[in-house]
Coordinates of C-alpha atoms (C1' of nucleotides) in Angstrom, one line a residue:
Chain K
X1 CA 0.0 0.0 0.0
X2 CA 2.8 2.3 0.9
X3 CA 4.5 1.4 -2.3
X4 CA 1.5 2.7 -4.2
X5 CA 1.8 6.2 -2.8
X6 CA 5.6 6.2 -2.7
X7 CA 7.4 8.0 -5.5
X8 CA 9.9 6.1 -7.5
X9 CA 12.5 8.5 -9.0
X10 CA 13.2 6.1 -11.8
X11 CA 11.3 3.3 -13.6
X12 CA 13.2 1.2 -16.0
X13 CA 12.1 -0.9 -19.0
X14 CA 14.8 -3.1 -20.5
X15 CA 14.6 -3.9 -24.2
X16 CA 10.8 -3.2 -24.5
X17 CA 9.1 -4.3 -27.6
X18 CA 8.6 -1.4 -30.0
X19 CA 4.8 -1.9 -30.0
X20 CA 4.8 -1.6 -26.2
X21 CA 6.6 1.7 -26.1
X22 CA 3.7 4.0 -26.7
X23 CA 2.0 2.5 -23.7
X24 CA 5.0 3.4 -21.6
X25 CA 5.7 6.8 -23.2
X26 CA 2.2 8.3 -23.5
X27 CA 1.2 8.1 -19.8
X28 CA 4.6 9.3 -18.7
X29 CA 4.3 12.4 -20.9
X30 CA 0.8 13.2 -19.8
X31 CA 1.9 12.8 -16.1
X32 CA 4.6 15.3 -17.0
X33 CA 7.5 13.1 -16.2
X34 CA 10.8 13.2 -18.0
X35 CA 11.8 10.3 -20.3
X36 CA 15.0 8.7 -21.4
X37 CA 14.9 6.5 -24.5
X38 CA 18.0 4.7 -25.6
X39 CA 17.9 2.9 -28.9
X40 CA 18.6 2.7 -32.6
X41 CA 16.9 5.7 -34.3
X42 CA 16.9 8.1 -37.1
X43 CA 15.9 11.8 -36.9
X44 CA 14.5 14.4 -39.2
X45 CA 14.4 18.0 -38.2
X46 CA 12.4 20.6 -40.0
X47 CA 12.0 24.3 -39.0
X48 CA 14.4 27.2 -39.1
X49 CA 16.6 24.8 -41.1
X50 CA 16.3 21.1 -41.9
X51 CA 18.4 18.1 -41.1
X52 CA 18.5 14.4 -41.4
X53 CA 20.3 11.9 -39.2
X54 CA 20.6 8.3 -40.4
X55 CA 20.2 5.2 -38.3
X56 CA 22.4 4.9 -35.2
X57 CA 22.3 4.2 -31.5
X58 CA 21.5 7.3 -29.4
X59 CA 20.1 8.6 -26.2
X60 CA 17.0 10.8 -26.3
X61 CA 15.9 12.9 -23.3
X62 CA 12.4 14.3 -23.3
X63 CA 11.6 16.6 -20.4
X64 CA 8.2 17.7 -19.0
X65 CA 8.7 21.3 -20.2
X66 CA 8.6 20.0 -23.7
X67 CA 12.3 20.1 -24.5
X68 CA 14.2 17.4 -26.3
X69 CA 17.8 16.5 -26.8
X70 CA 19.2 13.7 -28.9
X71 CA 22.8 12.8 -27.9
X72 CA 25.2 10.7 -29.9
X73 CA 28.2 8.7 -28.6
X74 CA 30.4 11.8 -28.5
X75 CA 30.1 15.5 -28.3
X76 CA 29.0 18.0 -25.7
X77 CA 26.1 19.2 -27.9
X78 CA 23.0 17.3 -28.8
X79 CA 22.9 16.4 -32.5
X80 CA 19.2 17.3 -32.6
X81 CA 17.0 19.1 -30.1
X82 CA 14.1 21.2 -29.4
X83 CA 13.9 24.0 -26.8
X84 CA 11.0 23.9 -24.3
X85 CA 7.5 24.1 -25.6
X86 CA 7.0 21.0 -27.7
X87 CA 4.0 18.8 -27.7
X88 CA 4.6 15.1 -28.3
X89 CA 3.0 12.4 -30.3
X90 CA 4.1 8.8 -30.0
X91 CA 2.9 6.1 -32.2
X92 CA 3.7 2.8 -34.0
X93 CA 3.9 3.4 -37.7
X94 CA 2.4 1.1 -40.4
X95 CA 6.0 -0.2 -40.9
X96 CA 6.1 -1.2 -37.3
X97 CA 8.6 1.5 -36.2
X98 CA 8.2 3.6 -33.1
X99 CA 7.8 7.3 -34.0
X100 CA 8.2 10.2 -31.5
X101 CA 7.2 13.5 -32.9
X102 CA 8.0 16.7 -31.1
X103 CA 6.2 19.7 -32.5
X104 CA 6.8 23.3 -31.5
X105 CA 3.7 25.3 -32.4
X106 CA 5.3 28.6 -31.5
X107 CA 8.0 28.4 -34.2
X108 CA 6.4 25.8 -36.4
X109 CA 9.2 23.3 -36.0
X110 CA 9.2 19.6 -35.7
X111 CA 11.5 16.8 -34.7
X112 CA 10.7 13.4 -36.0
X113 CA 12.4 10.5 -34.3
X114 CA 12.0 6.9 -35.5
X115 CA 13.2 3.9 -33.6
X116 CA 13.7 0.5 -35.1
X117 CA 15.0 -0.8 -31.7
X118 CA 14.7 0.4 -28.1
X119 CA 17.3 -0.8 -25.6
X120 CA 16.1 1.1 -22.6
X121 CA 13.4 3.4 -21.4
X122 CA 13.7 5.3 -18.1
X123 CA 10.8 7.2 -16.7
X124 CA 12.2 10.0 -14.5
X125 CA 10.4 11.5 -11.6
X126 CA 13.1 13.8 -10.2
X127 CA 12.8 16.1 -7.2
X128 CA 15.2 18.9 -7.5
X129 CA 14.8 22.1 -5.5
X130 CA 18.5 22.7 -5.1
X131 CA 19.5 26.3 -5.6
X132 CA 22.0 27.3 -8.3
X133 CA 24.4 30.1 -7.9
X134 CA 26.8 31.5 -10.6
X135 CA 29.6 33.8 -9.7
X136 CA 31.8 36.1 -11.8
X137 CA 29.5 36.8 -14.6
X138 CA 29.5 40.1 -16.4
X139 CA 26.4 41.0 -14.3
X140 CA 28.6 40.6 -11.2
X141 CA 31.2 42.9 -12.7
X142 CA 28.5 45.5 -13.4
X143 CA 27.2 45.2 -9.8
X144 CA 30.7 45.6 -8.4
X145 CA 31.3 48.7 -10.5
X146 CA 28.0 50.3 -9.4
X147 CA 28.8 49.5 -5.8
X148 CA 32.4 50.5 -6.0
X149 CA 32.8 53.1 -8.8
X150 CA 36.4 53.7 -7.8
X151 CA 37.1 50.4 -9.5
X152 CA 36.8 52.5 -12.7
X153 CA 38.6 55.6 -11.5
X154 CA 38.4 58.0 -8.6
X155 CA 35.6 60.4 -8.8
X156 CA 33.4 58.3 -11.1
X157 CA 29.7 58.5 -10.4
X158 CA 27.5 56.0 -12.2
X159 CA 24.1 57.4 -12.9
X160 CA 22.5 54.6 -14.9
X161 CA 22.8 50.9 -15.7
X162 CA 21.6 49.3 -18.8
X163 CA 20.9 52.6 -20.4
X164 CA 18.7 52.2 -23.4
X165 CA 20.0 54.0 -26.5
X166 CA 18.7 54.3 -30.0
X167 CA 21.9 52.5 -31.0
X168 CA 21.6 49.8 -28.4
X169 CA 22.4 49.3 -24.7
X170 CA 25.0 50.8 -22.5
X171 CA 26.3 48.7 -19.6
X172 CA 27.1 51.5 -17.2
X173 CA 26.8 55.3 -17.7
X174 CA 28.0 58.0 -15.4
X175 CA 30.0 61.2 -14.9
X176 CA 33.7 61.4 -14.3
X177 CA 35.4 63.7 -11.7
X178 CA 35.2 66.6 -14.2
X179 CA 31.5 66.0 -14.9
X180 CA 32.1 64.6 -18.4
X181 CA 29.9 61.7 -19.5
X182 CA 31.6 58.3 -19.3
X183 CA 30.2 55.3 -21.1
X184 CA 31.5 51.9 -19.7
X185 CA 31.4 48.7 -21.7
X186 CA 32.1 45.6 -19.6
X187 CA 33.5 42.3 -20.9
X188 CA 34.4 39.4 -18.7
X189 CA 36.8 37.9 -21.2
X190 CA 39.4 39.2 -23.7
X191 CA 38.0 42.2 -25.6
X192 CA 37.3 41.5 -29.2
X193 CA 37.1 43.9 -32.1
X194 CA 33.4 43.6 -32.1
X195 CA 33.0 44.8 -28.5
X196 CA 35.1 47.9 -29.4
X197 CA 32.8 48.7 -32.3
X198 CA 29.8 48.2 -30.1
X199 CA 31.2 50.8 -27.7
X200 CA 32.3 53.1 -30.5
X201 CA 28.7 53.2 -31.8
X202 CA 27.4 54.4 -28.5
X203 CA 30.1 56.9 -28.0
X204 CA 30.1 58.4 -31.5
X205 CA 26.4 59.0 -31.2
X206 CA 26.8 60.8 -27.9
X207 CA 29.9 62.8 -29.1
X208 CA 27.7 64.4 -31.7
X209 CA 26.1 66.3 -28.9
X210 CA 29.2 66.6 -26.6
X211 CA 32.7 65.9 -27.9
X212 CA 33.9 65.4 -24.3
X213 CA 32.1 62.1 -23.9
X214 CA 34.5 59.3 -22.9
X215 CA 34.2 55.6 -23.7
X216 CA 35.9 52.9 -21.7
X217 CA 36.2 49.2 -22.0
X218 CA 36.5 47.2 -18.8
X219 CA 37.9 43.7 -19.2
X220 CA 40.5 41.3 -17.9
X221 CA 42.5 41.6 -21.1
X222 CA 42.6 42.9 -24.6
X223 CA 42.5 41.0 -27.8
X224 CA 45.2 41.3 -30.4
X225 CA 44.6 44.5 -32.4
X226 CA 42.2 46.0 -30.0
X227 CA 44.6 48.4 -28.2
X228 CA 45.4 50.2 -31.5
X229 CA 41.7 50.2 -32.4
X230 CA 40.8 51.8 -29.1
X231 CA 43.4 54.5 -29.6
X232 CA 42.2 55.2 -33.1
X233 CA 38.7 55.6 -31.8
X234 CA 39.8 57.6 -28.8
X235 CA 38.5 55.0 -26.3
X236 CA 40.0 53.9 -23.1
X237 CA 40.8 50.6 -21.4
X238 CA 40.8 49.7 -17.8
X239 CA 42.0 46.2 -16.9
X240 CA 39.7 44.5 -14.4
X241 CA 39.0 40.8 -13.8
X242 CA 35.7 39.3 -12.7
X243 CA 37.6 38.0 -9.7
X244 CA 38.8 41.4 -8.6
X245 CA 35.2 42.7 -9.0
X246 CA 33.8 39.9 -7.0
X247 CA 36.3 40.5 -4.2
X248 CA 35.6 44.2 -4.2
X249 CA 31.9 43.6 -4.1
X250 CA 32.2 41.1 -1.2
X251 CA 34.4 43.6 0.7
X252 CA 31.9 46.4 0.1
X253 CA 29.1 44.1 1.4
X254 CA 31.0 43.2 4.5
X255 CA 31.6 46.9 5.2
X256 CA 28.0 47.8 4.6
X257 CA 26.8 44.9 6.9
X258 CA 29.2 45.9 9.7
X259 CA 28.0 49.5 9.3
X260 CA 24.4 48.2 9.6
X261 CA 25.2 46.1 12.7
X262 CA 26.9 49.2 14.3
X263 CA 23.7 51.1 13.7
X264 CA 21.8 48.3 15.4
X265 CA 24.3 48.3 18.3
X266 CA 23.8 52.0 18.6
X267 CA 20.0 51.8 18.5
X268 CA 19.9 49.1 21.1
X269 CA 21.8 51.3 23.5
Chain Y
X1 CA 30.6 -18.1 -25.1
X2 CA 28.8 -16.0 -27.7
X3 CA 27.5 -13.8 -24.9
X4 CA 31.1 -13.0 -23.9
X5 CA 32.0 -11.6 -27.3
X6 CA 28.6 -10.0 -28.0
X7 CA 28.3 -6.3 -27.4
X8 CA 25.7 -5.1 -25.1
X9 CA 24.6 -1.5 -26.0
X10 CA 23.4 -0.8 -22.5
X11 CA 24.3 -2.3 -19.1
X12 CA 22.1 -1.2 -16.2
X13 CA 22.6 -1.0 -12.4
X14 CA 19.6 -0.3 -10.3
X15 CA 20.1 1.5 -7.1
X16 CA 23.8 0.5 -6.7
X17 CA 25.3 1.1 -3.3
X18 CA 27.4 4.2 -3.4
X19 CA 30.6 2.3 -2.4
X20 CA 30.1 0.0 -5.4
X21 CA 29.8 2.8 -7.9
X22 CA 33.6 3.4 -8.5
X23 CA 33.9 -0.3 -9.5
X24 CA 31.3 0.3 -12.1
X25 CA 32.3 3.7 -13.3
X26 CA 36.1 3.4 -13.5
X27 CA 36.3 0.4 -15.9
X28 CA 33.6 2.0 -18.1
X29 CA 35.6 5.2 -18.4
X30 CA 38.8 3.4 -19.1
X31 CA 37.0 1.3 -21.8
X32 CA 35.9 4.6 -23.2
X33 CA 32.2 3.9 -22.8
X34 CA 29.6 6.6 -22.1
X35 CA 28.0 6.7 -18.7
X36 CA 24.7 7.8 -17.4
X37 CA 24.3 8.4 -13.7
X38 CA 20.9 9.3 -12.2
X39 CA 20.9 10.3 -8.6
X40 CA 20.8 12.8 -5.8
X41 CA 23.8 15.1 -6.3
X42 CA 25.4 18.5 -5.7
X43 CA 27.7 20.2 -8.1
X44 CA 30.5 22.7 -7.8
X45 CA 32.0 24.3 -10.9
X46 CA 35.2 26.2 -11.0
X47 CA 36.9 27.7 -14.0
X48 CA 36.1 30.6 -16.3
X49 CA 33.4 31.3 -13.7
X50 CA 32.3 29.5 -10.6
X51 CA 29.0 28.0 -9.6
X52 CA 27.4 25.9 -6.9
X53 CA 24.3 23.7 -7.2
X54 CA 22.7 22.3 -4.0
X55 CA 21.4 18.8 -3.5
X56 CA 18.8 17.5 -5.9
X57 CA 18.0 14.6 -8.3
X58 CA 19.6 14.9 -11.7
X59 CA 20.9 13.1 -14.7
X60 CA 24.6 13.1 -15.5
X61 CA 25.9 12.1 -18.9
X62 CA 29.6 11.4 -19.2
X63 CA 30.9 10.7 -22.7
X64 CA 34.1 9.0 -23.9
X65 CA 35.4 12.2 -25.4
X66 CA 35.5 13.7 -22.0
X67 CA 32.4 15.8 -22.1
X68 CA 29.9 16.0 -19.3
X69 CA 26.4 17.4 -19.0
X70 CA 24.3 17.6 -15.8
X71 CA 20.6 17.9 -16.6
X72 CA 17.8 18.9 -14.2
X73 CA 14.2 18.1 -14.4
X74 CA 13.5 20.9 -16.8
X75 CA 15.3 23.0 -19.3
X76 CA 16.9 22.4 -22.6
X77 CA 20.3 23.4 -21.4
X78 CA 22.4 21.5 -18.9
X79 CA 22.8 23.2 -15.5
X80 CA 26.4 22.3 -15.4
X81 CA 28.7 20.9 -18.1
X82 CA 32.2 20.5 -19.5
X83 CA 33.1 20.4 -23.2
X84 CA 35.2 17.5 -24.5
X85 CA 38.6 17.0 -23.1
X86 CA 38.0 16.2 -19.4
X87 CA 39.8 13.5 -17.5
X88 CA 37.8 11.9 -14.7
X89 CA 38.4 10.8 -11.2
X90 CA 35.8 8.8 -9.3
X91 CA 36.1 8.0 -5.6
X92 CA 34.3 7.4 -2.4
X93 CA 35.0 10.3 0.0
X94 CA 35.8 9.9 3.7
X95 CA 32.2 11.0 4.4
X96 CA 31.0 8.0 2.3
X97 CA 29.7 10.1 -0.7
X98 CA 30.5 9.3 -4.3
X99 CA 32.5 11.9 -6.0
X100 CA 33.0 12.3 -9.7
X101 CA 35.6 15.0 -10.7
X102 CA 35.9 16.1 -14.2
X103 CA 39.1 18.1 -14.9
X104 CA 39.9 20.0 -18.1
X105 CA 43.6 20.5 -18.1
X106 CA 43.5 22.7 -21.3
X107 CA 41.5 25.5 -19.6
X108 CA 42.1 24.5 -15.9
X109 CA 38.5 24.0 -15.2
X110 CA 36.9 21.5 -12.9
X111 CA 33.4 20.0 -12.2
X112 CA 32.9 18.4 -8.9
X113 CA 29.8 16.2 -8.6
X114 CA 29.0 14.6 -5.3
X115 CA 26.3 11.9 -5.0
X116 CA 24.6 11.0 -1.8
X117 CA 22.3 8.5 -3.6
X118 CA 22.4 6.8 -7.0
X119 CA 19.2 5.5 -8.5
X120 CA 20.6 4.2 -11.8
X121 CA 23.8 3.7 -13.7
X122 CA 23.7 2.9 -17.4
X123 CA 26.9 2.0 -19.2
X124 CA 26.4 2.9 -22.9
X125 CA 28.3 1.2 -25.7
X126 CA 26.6 2.9 -28.7
X127 CA 27.3 2.2 -32.3
X128 CA 26.5 5.2 -34.4
X129 CA 27.8 5.7 -37.9
X130 CA 24.7 7.5 -39.2
X131 CA 25.4 10.5 -41.4
X132 CA 24.2 13.9 -40.3
X133 CA 23.2 16.5 -42.9
X134 CA 22.1 20.1 -42.2
X135 CA 20.4 22.1 -44.9
X136 CA 19.9 25.8 -45.4
X137 CA 22.6 27.4 -43.3
X138 CA 24.2 30.7 -44.1
X139 CA 27.0 28.7 -45.7
X140 CA 24.5 27.1 -48.1
X141 CA 23.2 30.6 -49.0
X142 CA 26.8 31.6 -49.8
X143 CA 27.3 28.5 -52.0
X144 CA 24.1 29.2 -53.8
X145 CA 25.0 32.8 -54.5
X146 CA 28.4 31.8 -55.8
X147 CA 26.9 29.1 -58.0
X148 CA 24.0 31.3 -59.2
X149 CA 25.1 34.9 -59.0
X150 CA 21.9 36.1 -60.7
X151 CA 20.3 35.5 -57.3
X152 CA 21.9 38.8 -56.4
X153 CA 21.3 40.6 -59.7
X154 CA 21.9 40.1 -63.3
X155 CA 25.5 40.6 -64.4
X156 CA 26.9 40.1 -60.9
X157 CA 30.3 38.2 -61.0
X158 CA 31.6 37.0 -57.7
X159 CA 35.4 37.0 -57.5
X160 CA 36.0 36.0 -53.9
X161 CA 34.4 34.3 -51.0
X162 CA 35.4 35.0 -47.4
X163 CA 37.6 37.9 -48.4
X164 CA 39.8 38.8 -45.5
X165 CA 39.8 42.5 -44.7
X166 CA 41.6 44.4 -42.0
X167 CA 38.1 45.2 -40.6
X168 CA 37.0 41.5 -40.7
X169 CA 35.5 39.1 -43.2
X170 CA 33.4 39.7 -46.3
X171 CA 30.9 37.0 -47.2
X172 CA 31.0 37.4 -51.0
X173 CA 32.8 40.0 -53.0
X174 CA 32.4 40.7 -56.8
X175 CA 31.8 43.1 -59.6
X176 CA 28.4 44.3 -60.8
X177 CA 27.4 44.6 -64.5
X178 CA 29.1 48.0 -64.6
X179 CA 32.3 46.7 -63.1
X180 CA 31.7 48.4 -59.7
X181 CA 32.8 46.4 -56.6
X182 CA 29.9 44.9 -54.7
X183 CA 30.3 43.6 -51.2
X184 CA 27.6 41.1 -50.1
X185 CA 26.7 40.4 -46.5
X186 CA 24.5 37.3 -46.0
X187 CA 22.1 36.6 -43.1
X188 CA 19.8 33.7 -42.9
X189 CA 17.5 35.4 -40.5
X190 CA 16.1 38.9 -40.1
X191 CA 18.8 41.5 -40.5
X192 CA 19.8 43.2 -37.3
X193 CA 21.3 46.5 -36.7
X194 CA 24.6 44.9 -35.9
X195 CA 24.9 43.1 -39.3
X196 CA 24.3 46.4 -41.0
X197 CA 27.1 48.0 -39.0
X198 CA 29.4 45.1 -39.9
X199 CA 28.7 45.6 -43.6
X200 CA 29.1 49.4 -43.2
X201 CA 32.6 48.9 -41.8
X202 CA 33.7 46.9 -44.8
X203 CA 32.1 49.3 -47.3
X204 CA 33.3 52.5 -45.8
X205 CA 36.9 51.2 -45.7
X206 CA 36.7 50.4 -49.4
X207 CA 34.9 53.6 -50.4
X208 CA 37.9 55.5 -49.2
X209 CA 39.6 54.2 -52.3
X210 CA 36.6 54.0 -54.6
X211 CA 33.4 55.8 -53.8
X212 CA 31.5 53.6 -56.3
X213 CA 31.8 50.6 -54.0
X214 CA 28.3 49.0 -53.3
X215 CA 27.3 47.2 -50.2
X216 CA 24.3 44.8 -50.1
X217 CA 22.6 42.8 -47.5
X218 CA 21.1 39.5 -48.5
X219 CA 18.5 38.1 -46.1
X220 CA 14.9 36.8 -45.8
X221 CA 13.8 39.9 -44.0
X222 CA 14.8 43.1 -42.4
X223 CA 14.7 44.0 -38.7
X224 CA 12.8 47.0 -37.4
X225 CA 14.9 50.1 -38.0
X226 CA 17.3 48.5 -40.4
X227 CA 15.7 49.8 -43.7
X228 CA 16.3 53.4 -42.7
X229 CA 19.7 52.5 -41.4
X230 CA 20.6 50.9 -44.8
X231 CA 19.4 54.0 -46.6
X232 CA 21.4 56.3 -44.4
X233 CA 24.5 54.3 -45.0
X234 CA 23.8 54.0 -48.7
X235 CA 23.6 50.2 -48.6
X236 CA 21.2 48.0 -50.4
X237 CA 19.0 45.1 -49.5
X238 CA 18.0 42.1 -51.6
X239 CA 15.4 39.7 -50.1
X240 CA 16.4 36.0 -50.4
X241 CA 15.5 33.2 -48.1
X242 CA 17.7 30.2 -47.3
X243 CA 15.0 28.0 -48.9
X244 CA 15.1 29.9 -52.2
X245 CA 18.9 29.6 -52.2
X246 CA 18.8 25.9 -51.4
X247 CA 16.3 25.3 -54.3
X248 CA 18.4 27.4 -56.7
X249 CA 21.5 25.4 -55.6
X250 CA 19.8 22.1 -56.1
X251 CA 18.4 23.1 -59.5
X252 CA 21.9 24.3 -60.6
X253 CA 23.4 21.0 -59.4
X254 CA 20.8 19.0 -61.4
X255 CA 21.6 21.1 -64.5
X256 CA 25.3 20.6 -64.0
X257 CA 24.8 16.8 -63.5
X258 CA 22.7 16.5 -66.6
X259 CA 25.2 18.5 -68.6
X260 CA 27.9 16.1 -67.3
X261 CA 25.8 13.0 -68.2
X262 CA 25.3 14.5 -71.7
X263 CA 29.0 14.8 -72.1
X264 CA 29.3 11.2 -71.1
X265 CA 26.6 10.3 -73.5
X266 CA 28.5 12.2 -76.2
X267 CA 31.8 10.6 -75.4
X268 CA 30.3 7.1 -75.4
X269 CA 29.0 7.6 -78.9
Chain U
dG1 C1' 5.3 38.8 -31.0
dC2 C1' 10.1 41.3 -32.0
dC3 C1' 14.6 43.3 -30.7
dT4 C1' 18.9 43.4 -27.8
dA5 C1' 22.8 41.4 -25.7
dG6 C1' 25.2 37.7 -22.7
dG7 C1' 26.9 32.9 -22.3
dT8 C1' 31.3 28.6 -18.1
dC9 C1' 28.2 30.0 -24.7
dC10 C1' 30.3 25.7 -28.2
dC11 C1' 32.3 25.1 -32.6
dG12 C1' 35.1 25.2 -36.9
dT13 C1' 38.7 27.4 -39.2
dA14 C1' 42.4 30.3 -40.2
dT15 C1' 46.5 32.5 -38.6
Chain H
dA1 C1' 47.9 28.6 -28.9
dT2 C1' 44.7 32.7 -30.0
dA3 C1' 41.2 35.2 -32.9
dC4 C1' 37.1 35.5 -35.3
dG5 C1' 32.3 34.8 -36.6
dG6 C1' 28.4 31.4 -37.0
dG7 C1' 24.7 28.9 -34.6
dG8 C1' 18.4 25.4 -36.0
dC9 C1' 22.6 28.8 -31.2
dC10 C1' 19.6 29.3 -26.1
dT11 C1' 18.1 32.4 -22.5
dA12 C1' 16.7 36.6 -20.1
dG13 C1' 14.8 41.1 -20.3
dG14 C1' 12.2 44.9 -22.4
dC15 C1' 8.7 46.6 -25.3

DNA sequence: GCCTAGGTCCCGTAT
DNA sequence: ATACGGGGCCTAGGC
């Protein structure tokens, strides 16, 4: 009785007959469980582009959000896939093959997987509430610069983040110690030519109104020809790594917290 | 006896004891098989960035090329991963947990997966020689334009593909019916502002030497403000979809093949 | 829906 | 090795 109510994180079918597979797959999909199908299949994709994949043994992972990945023996990336939002149709074809069709109505795409043999089906009922934290992203660098503007230079006062411009977005915008506008473009990796052009676009637009506008790239390093390019375009570079930013941010937070606790100490007097 | 030599595409362990797992995983990795581990795990990533993922039930796929993906219940993308090139270390820790460490020497990155419970291990010995073909990429469009230059306009003669410029690459370069240089930028989706700026860079460089240089964007459609932008920069647009290109290319190929077979017919006379 | 820009992007290719 | 640009990129955020 308890076993009836108890969740099983995995249910396994070993070498199921093709004609039995829809009976396994359909209920799992409607119960919004994830499915793993390992077998000999071929795949046709049609949508933004088209592709065909001939017969071979692969692993197919279908998730409850309607995403699909087809993995081959090697390679980090799936050979075929669909992002979330698919509806599924599983059936046995007239020729006896198992067909799984994933259709994405939003972008009129379809993935057509045909199996001529299935080695394993795993129904997955996974519980996963674990938090995910990512450090040292460009977003972290931006936060650090806003919290500690002296990372850029003394006297810098940021006024806006993610400033929307007709020519695009600006990461951080502010005024330098002399009151001149300073546009900051942040990169967490080596600066490429393209990033410089991106900044140049923003800056040249703003220099039309005020030739004193400065543009600065913040990054851990510069790509090959980018130093010269920056000079030509009268843009600046300040070396700053994600790690440095993170440390500055954490230090600033500690300072703020201790200031806060002091206030509490004082108020509790 | 036959069973000893026969390959099994999948070998399954149901709820293996943690301490047994290294005995399963290590030989599989050294035999260069792929592995699927489903269980309750936590993950720490450290490298270009850092991340932590708290306990939860997930699916881990380790391939023989040294790539890893960790999939949660939902989402197309893995929550943690490593591209090919990892070496693996599996062990039971002093606290009794199973630890799988993937280290990428080339970029000094590491993925540290700890399991406190394993539901399923699948050893995968997949045979997959199926060919993969992708149609209608930007590359296909380029090929089509070079094979059928009239797709651009009558009298166009391409002279170079992938022309290297100090300012970057040019998709297709050639001369129009009047002998004026024509720079072609191909996009397979709607044209964005950035693509226009990219083309503008090439063209303005070349117009310094010859003001008659033309620049043209080839794409199935234009993004919002891009028509006006093209006009301002004196650039042109020709609508052409990947599908049209593909059809033209296939037609051209058929024509060429039939011409070839005619030649054979003639020579066999 | 479209547009914009980041990503531990990954990937191939050329230098 | 690094640099560059594509990708069925995907994803998040804004409009």
